[in-house]
mmCIF file of C-alpha atoms in Angstrom:
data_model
loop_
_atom_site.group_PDB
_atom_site.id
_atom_site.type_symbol
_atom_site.label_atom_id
_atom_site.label_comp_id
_atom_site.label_asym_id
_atom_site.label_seq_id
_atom_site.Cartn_x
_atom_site.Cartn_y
_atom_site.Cartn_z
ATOM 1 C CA UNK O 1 29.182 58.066 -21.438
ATOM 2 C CA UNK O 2 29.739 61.580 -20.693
ATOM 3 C CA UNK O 3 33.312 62.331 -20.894
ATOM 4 C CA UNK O 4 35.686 59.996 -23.570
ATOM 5 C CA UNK O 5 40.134 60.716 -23.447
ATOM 6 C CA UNK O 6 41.844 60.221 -26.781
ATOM 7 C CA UNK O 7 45.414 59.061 -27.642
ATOM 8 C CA UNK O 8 47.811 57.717 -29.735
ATOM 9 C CA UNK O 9 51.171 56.382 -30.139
ATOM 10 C CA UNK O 10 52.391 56.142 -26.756
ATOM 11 C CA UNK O 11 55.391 53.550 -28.585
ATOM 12 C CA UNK O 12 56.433 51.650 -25.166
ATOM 13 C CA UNK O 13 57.523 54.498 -23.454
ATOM 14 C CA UNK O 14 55.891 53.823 -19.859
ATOM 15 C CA UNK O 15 57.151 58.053 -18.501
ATOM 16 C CA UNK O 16 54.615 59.185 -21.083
ATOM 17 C CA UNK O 17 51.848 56.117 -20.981
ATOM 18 C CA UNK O 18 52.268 56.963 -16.303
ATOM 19 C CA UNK O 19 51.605 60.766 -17.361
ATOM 20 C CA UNK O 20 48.369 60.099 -19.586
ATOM 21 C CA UNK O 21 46.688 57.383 -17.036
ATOM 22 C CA UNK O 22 47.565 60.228 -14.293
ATOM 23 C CA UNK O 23 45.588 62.710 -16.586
ATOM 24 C CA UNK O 24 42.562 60.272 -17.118
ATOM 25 C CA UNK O 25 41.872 59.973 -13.632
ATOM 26 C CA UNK O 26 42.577 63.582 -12.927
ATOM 27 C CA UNK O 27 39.963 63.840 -16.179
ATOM 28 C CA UNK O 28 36.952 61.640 -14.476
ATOM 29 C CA UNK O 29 36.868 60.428 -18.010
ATOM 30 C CA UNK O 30 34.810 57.216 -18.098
ATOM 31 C CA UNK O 31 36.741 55.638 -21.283
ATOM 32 C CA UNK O 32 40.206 56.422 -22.537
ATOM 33 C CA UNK O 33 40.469 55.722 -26.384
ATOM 34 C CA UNK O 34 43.761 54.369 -27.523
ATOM 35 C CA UNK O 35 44.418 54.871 -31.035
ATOM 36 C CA UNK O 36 47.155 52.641 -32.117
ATOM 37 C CA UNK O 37 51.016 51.929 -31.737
ATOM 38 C CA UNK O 38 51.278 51.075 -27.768
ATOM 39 C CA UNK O 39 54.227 49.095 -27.099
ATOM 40 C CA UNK O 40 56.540 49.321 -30.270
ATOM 41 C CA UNK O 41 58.897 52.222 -31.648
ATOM 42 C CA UNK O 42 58.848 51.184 -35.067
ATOM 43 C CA UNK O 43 61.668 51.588 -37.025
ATOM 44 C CA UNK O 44 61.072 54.842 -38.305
ATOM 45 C CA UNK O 45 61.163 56.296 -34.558
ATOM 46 C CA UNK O 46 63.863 57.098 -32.396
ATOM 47 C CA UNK O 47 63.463 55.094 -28.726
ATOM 48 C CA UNK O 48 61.183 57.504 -27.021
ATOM 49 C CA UNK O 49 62.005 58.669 -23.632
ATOM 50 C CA UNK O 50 61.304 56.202 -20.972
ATOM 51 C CA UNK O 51 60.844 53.414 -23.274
ATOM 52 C CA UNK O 52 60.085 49.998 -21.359
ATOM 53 C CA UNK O 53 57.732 48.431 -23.388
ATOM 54 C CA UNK O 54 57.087 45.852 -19.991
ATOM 55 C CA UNK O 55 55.968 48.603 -17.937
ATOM 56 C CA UNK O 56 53.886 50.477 -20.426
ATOM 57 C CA UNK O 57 52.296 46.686 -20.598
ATOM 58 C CA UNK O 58 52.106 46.541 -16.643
ATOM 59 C CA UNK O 59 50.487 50.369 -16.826
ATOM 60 C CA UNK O 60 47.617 49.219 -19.610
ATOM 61 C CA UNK O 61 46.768 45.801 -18.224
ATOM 62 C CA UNK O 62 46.058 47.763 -14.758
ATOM 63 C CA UNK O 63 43.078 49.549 -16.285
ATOM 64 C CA UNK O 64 42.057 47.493 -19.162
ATOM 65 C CA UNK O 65 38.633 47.627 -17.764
ATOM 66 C CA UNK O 66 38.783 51.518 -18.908
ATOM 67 C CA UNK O 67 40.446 50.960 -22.204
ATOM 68 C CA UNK O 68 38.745 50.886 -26.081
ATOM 69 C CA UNK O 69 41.587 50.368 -28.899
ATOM 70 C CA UNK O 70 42.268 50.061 -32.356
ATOM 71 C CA UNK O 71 45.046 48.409 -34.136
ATOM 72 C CA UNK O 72 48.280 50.646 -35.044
ATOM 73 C CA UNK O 73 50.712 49.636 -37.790
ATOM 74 C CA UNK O 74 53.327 49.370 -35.061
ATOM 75 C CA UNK O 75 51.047 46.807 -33.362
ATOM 76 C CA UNK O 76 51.193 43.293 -33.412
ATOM 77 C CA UNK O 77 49.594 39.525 -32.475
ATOM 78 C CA UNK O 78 52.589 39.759 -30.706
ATOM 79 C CA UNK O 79 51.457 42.584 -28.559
ATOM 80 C CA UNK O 80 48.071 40.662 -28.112
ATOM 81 C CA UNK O 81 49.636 37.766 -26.392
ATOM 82 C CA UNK O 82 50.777 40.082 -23.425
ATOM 83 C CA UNK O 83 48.010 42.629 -23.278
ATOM 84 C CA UNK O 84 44.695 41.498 -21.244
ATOM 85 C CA UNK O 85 42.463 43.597 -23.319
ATOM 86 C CA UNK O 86 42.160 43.822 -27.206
ATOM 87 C CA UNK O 87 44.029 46.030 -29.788
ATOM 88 C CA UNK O 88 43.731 44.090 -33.211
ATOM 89 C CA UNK O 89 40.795 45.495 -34.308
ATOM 90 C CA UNK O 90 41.299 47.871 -37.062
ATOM 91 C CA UNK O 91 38.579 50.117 -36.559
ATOM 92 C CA UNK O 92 35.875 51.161 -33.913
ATOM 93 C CA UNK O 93 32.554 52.564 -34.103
ATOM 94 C CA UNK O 94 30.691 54.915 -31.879
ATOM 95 C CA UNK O 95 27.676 56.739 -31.234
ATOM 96 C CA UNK O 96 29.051 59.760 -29.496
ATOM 97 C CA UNK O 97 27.133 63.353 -29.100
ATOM 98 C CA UNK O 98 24.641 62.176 -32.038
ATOM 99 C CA UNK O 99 27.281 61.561 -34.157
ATOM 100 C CA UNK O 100 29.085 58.305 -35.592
ATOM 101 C CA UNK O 101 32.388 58.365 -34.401
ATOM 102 C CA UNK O 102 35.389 55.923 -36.322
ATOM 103 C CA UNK O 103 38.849 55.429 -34.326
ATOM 104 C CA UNK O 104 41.236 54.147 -36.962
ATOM 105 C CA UNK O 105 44.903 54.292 -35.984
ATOM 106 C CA UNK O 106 45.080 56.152 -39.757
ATOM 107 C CA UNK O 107 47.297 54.389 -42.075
ATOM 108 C CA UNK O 108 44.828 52.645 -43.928
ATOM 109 C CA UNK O 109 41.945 54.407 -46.082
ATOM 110 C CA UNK O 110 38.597 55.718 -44.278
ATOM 111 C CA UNK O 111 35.255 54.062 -44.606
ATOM 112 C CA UNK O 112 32.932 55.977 -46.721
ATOM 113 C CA UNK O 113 31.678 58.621 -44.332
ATOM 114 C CA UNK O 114 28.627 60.919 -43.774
ATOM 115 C CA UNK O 115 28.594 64.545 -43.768
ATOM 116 C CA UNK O 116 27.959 64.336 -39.570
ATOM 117 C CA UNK O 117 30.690 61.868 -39.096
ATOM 118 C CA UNK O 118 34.006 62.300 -36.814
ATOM 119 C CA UNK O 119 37.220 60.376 -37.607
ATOM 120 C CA UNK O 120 39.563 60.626 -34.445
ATOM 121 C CA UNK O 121 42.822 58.838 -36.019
ATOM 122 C CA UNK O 122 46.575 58.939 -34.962
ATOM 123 C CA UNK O 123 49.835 57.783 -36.734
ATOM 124 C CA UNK O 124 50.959 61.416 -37.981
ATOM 125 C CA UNK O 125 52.176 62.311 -34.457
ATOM 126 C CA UNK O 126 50.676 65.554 -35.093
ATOM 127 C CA UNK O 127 47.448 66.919 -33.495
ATOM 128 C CA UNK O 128 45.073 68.956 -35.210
ATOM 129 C CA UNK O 129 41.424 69.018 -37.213
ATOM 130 C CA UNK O 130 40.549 69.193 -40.640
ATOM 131 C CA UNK O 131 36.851 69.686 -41.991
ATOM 132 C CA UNK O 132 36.109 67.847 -45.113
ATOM 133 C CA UNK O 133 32.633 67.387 -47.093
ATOM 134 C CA UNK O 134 32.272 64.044 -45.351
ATOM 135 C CA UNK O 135 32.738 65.146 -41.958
ATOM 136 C CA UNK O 136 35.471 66.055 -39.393
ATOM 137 C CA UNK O 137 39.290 64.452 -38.871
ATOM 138 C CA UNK O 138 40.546 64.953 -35.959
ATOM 139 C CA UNK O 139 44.349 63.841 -34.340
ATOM 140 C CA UNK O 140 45.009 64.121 -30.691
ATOM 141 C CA UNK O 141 48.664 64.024 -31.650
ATOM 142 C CA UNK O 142 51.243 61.443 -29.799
ATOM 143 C CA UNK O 143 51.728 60.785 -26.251
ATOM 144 C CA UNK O 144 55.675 60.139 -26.761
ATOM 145 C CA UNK O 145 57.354 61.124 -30.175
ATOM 146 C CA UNK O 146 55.357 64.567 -31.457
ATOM 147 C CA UNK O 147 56.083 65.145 -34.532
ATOM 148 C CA UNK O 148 56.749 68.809 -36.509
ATOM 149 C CA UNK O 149 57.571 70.714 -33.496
ATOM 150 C CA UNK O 150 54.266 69.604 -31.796
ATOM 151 C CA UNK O 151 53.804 68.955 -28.000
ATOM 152 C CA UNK O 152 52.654 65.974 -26.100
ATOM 153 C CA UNK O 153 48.523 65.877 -25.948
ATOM 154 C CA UNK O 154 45.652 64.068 -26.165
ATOM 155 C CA UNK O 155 42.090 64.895 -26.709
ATOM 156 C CA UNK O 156 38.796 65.081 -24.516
ATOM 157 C CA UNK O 157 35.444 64.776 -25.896
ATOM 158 C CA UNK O 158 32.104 66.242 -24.236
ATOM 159 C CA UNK O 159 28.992 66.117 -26.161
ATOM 160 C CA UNK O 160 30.217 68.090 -29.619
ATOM 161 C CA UNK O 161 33.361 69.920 -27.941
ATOM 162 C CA UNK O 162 36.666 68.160 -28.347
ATOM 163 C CA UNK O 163 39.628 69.859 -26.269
ATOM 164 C CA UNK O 164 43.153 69.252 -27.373
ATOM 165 C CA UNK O 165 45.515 69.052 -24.176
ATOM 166 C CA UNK O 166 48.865 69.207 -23.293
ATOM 167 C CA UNK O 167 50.022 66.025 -21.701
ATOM 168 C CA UNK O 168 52.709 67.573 -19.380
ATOM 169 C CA UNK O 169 50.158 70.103 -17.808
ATOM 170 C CA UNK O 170 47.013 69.393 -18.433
ATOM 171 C CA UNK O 171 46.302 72.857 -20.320
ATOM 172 C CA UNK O 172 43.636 72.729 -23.050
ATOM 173 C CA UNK O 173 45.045 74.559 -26.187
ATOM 174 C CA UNK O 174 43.011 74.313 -28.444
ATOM 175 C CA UNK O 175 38.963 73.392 -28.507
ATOM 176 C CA UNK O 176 36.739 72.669 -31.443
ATOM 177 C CA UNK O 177 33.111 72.539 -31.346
ATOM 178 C CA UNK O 178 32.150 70.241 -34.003
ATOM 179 C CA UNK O 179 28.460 72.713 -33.760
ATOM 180 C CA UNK O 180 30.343 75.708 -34.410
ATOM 181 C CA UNK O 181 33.424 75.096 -36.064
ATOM 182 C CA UNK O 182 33.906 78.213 -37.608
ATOM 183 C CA UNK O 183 34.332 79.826 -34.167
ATOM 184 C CA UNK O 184 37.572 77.633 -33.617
#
């Protein structure tokens, strides 16, 4: 795999989960990582704009084939029944640019980790990186409610380079190279 999207919390609104499919294919990315909370608001959320939970489920089940995802707290059995590719599992595990890379949604506690290892997690709504002794944390942010004066993004991942991205234009914004992280 050469080029892997990231996202998160796209809660049922189908403006914002049309925008990120349209920025997957204009990203040739092979996969497109989905990090938890697809359909649902929660009750902690206000409705995001565009929410229509049946057409965010209409937009997903039209690429499944391109889809990897992990179970949000916002996510349900519920959510399985109408959804023709799976979302219950509470973690993933990759190899990815000779690292181990975990997708959590991240409201439950990490697995023990190694000092090489990448967590890509969601949930906070806000995107960003933090560098810890066991490895790197990083948050694409969410597709519909940012959080904390955030924008809209996702992330891209090339070899060791992960490139935060504005939904609504495509910009990068910010790019961390998890070789040389203290030139980010």
């Amino acid at each position: 795999m050469d080029k892997l999207m990231i996202a998160s919390d796209l809660h049922g609104s189908a403006r914002y989960s049309e925008l990120l499919l349209q920025r997957f294919r204009q990203e040739g990315a092979e996969r497109l990582l989905l990090l938890g909370d697809l359909l649902y608001h929660g009750p902690r959320n206000d409705l995001p704009e565009g929410y229509a939970p049946k057409q965010v489920i209409e937009l997903l089940n039209g690429c499944r084939e391109h889809l990897l995802c992990v179970r949000g707290n916002c996510d349900g059995e519920v959510d399985q029944m109408v959804l023709d590719f799976p979302i219950l599992a509470e973690y993933a595990v990759l190899s990815w640019g000779g690292r181990t890379l975990y997708a959590v949604h991240g409201h439950r506690p990490l697995p023990p980790l190694l000092p090489r290892d990448v967590v890509v997690q969601g949930h906070t709504h806000i995107p960003g990186w933090q560098r810890r002794e066991e490895g790197f944390t990083l948050n694409p942010g969410s597709v519909s409610l940012p959080k904390n004066g955030s924008r809209r993004s996702y992330l891209t991942a090339e070899g060791t380079v992960f490139s935060w991205k504005d939904l609504v234009t495509g910009e990068t914004w910010q790019t961390l190279d998890l070789e040389h992280p203290e030139d980010c």
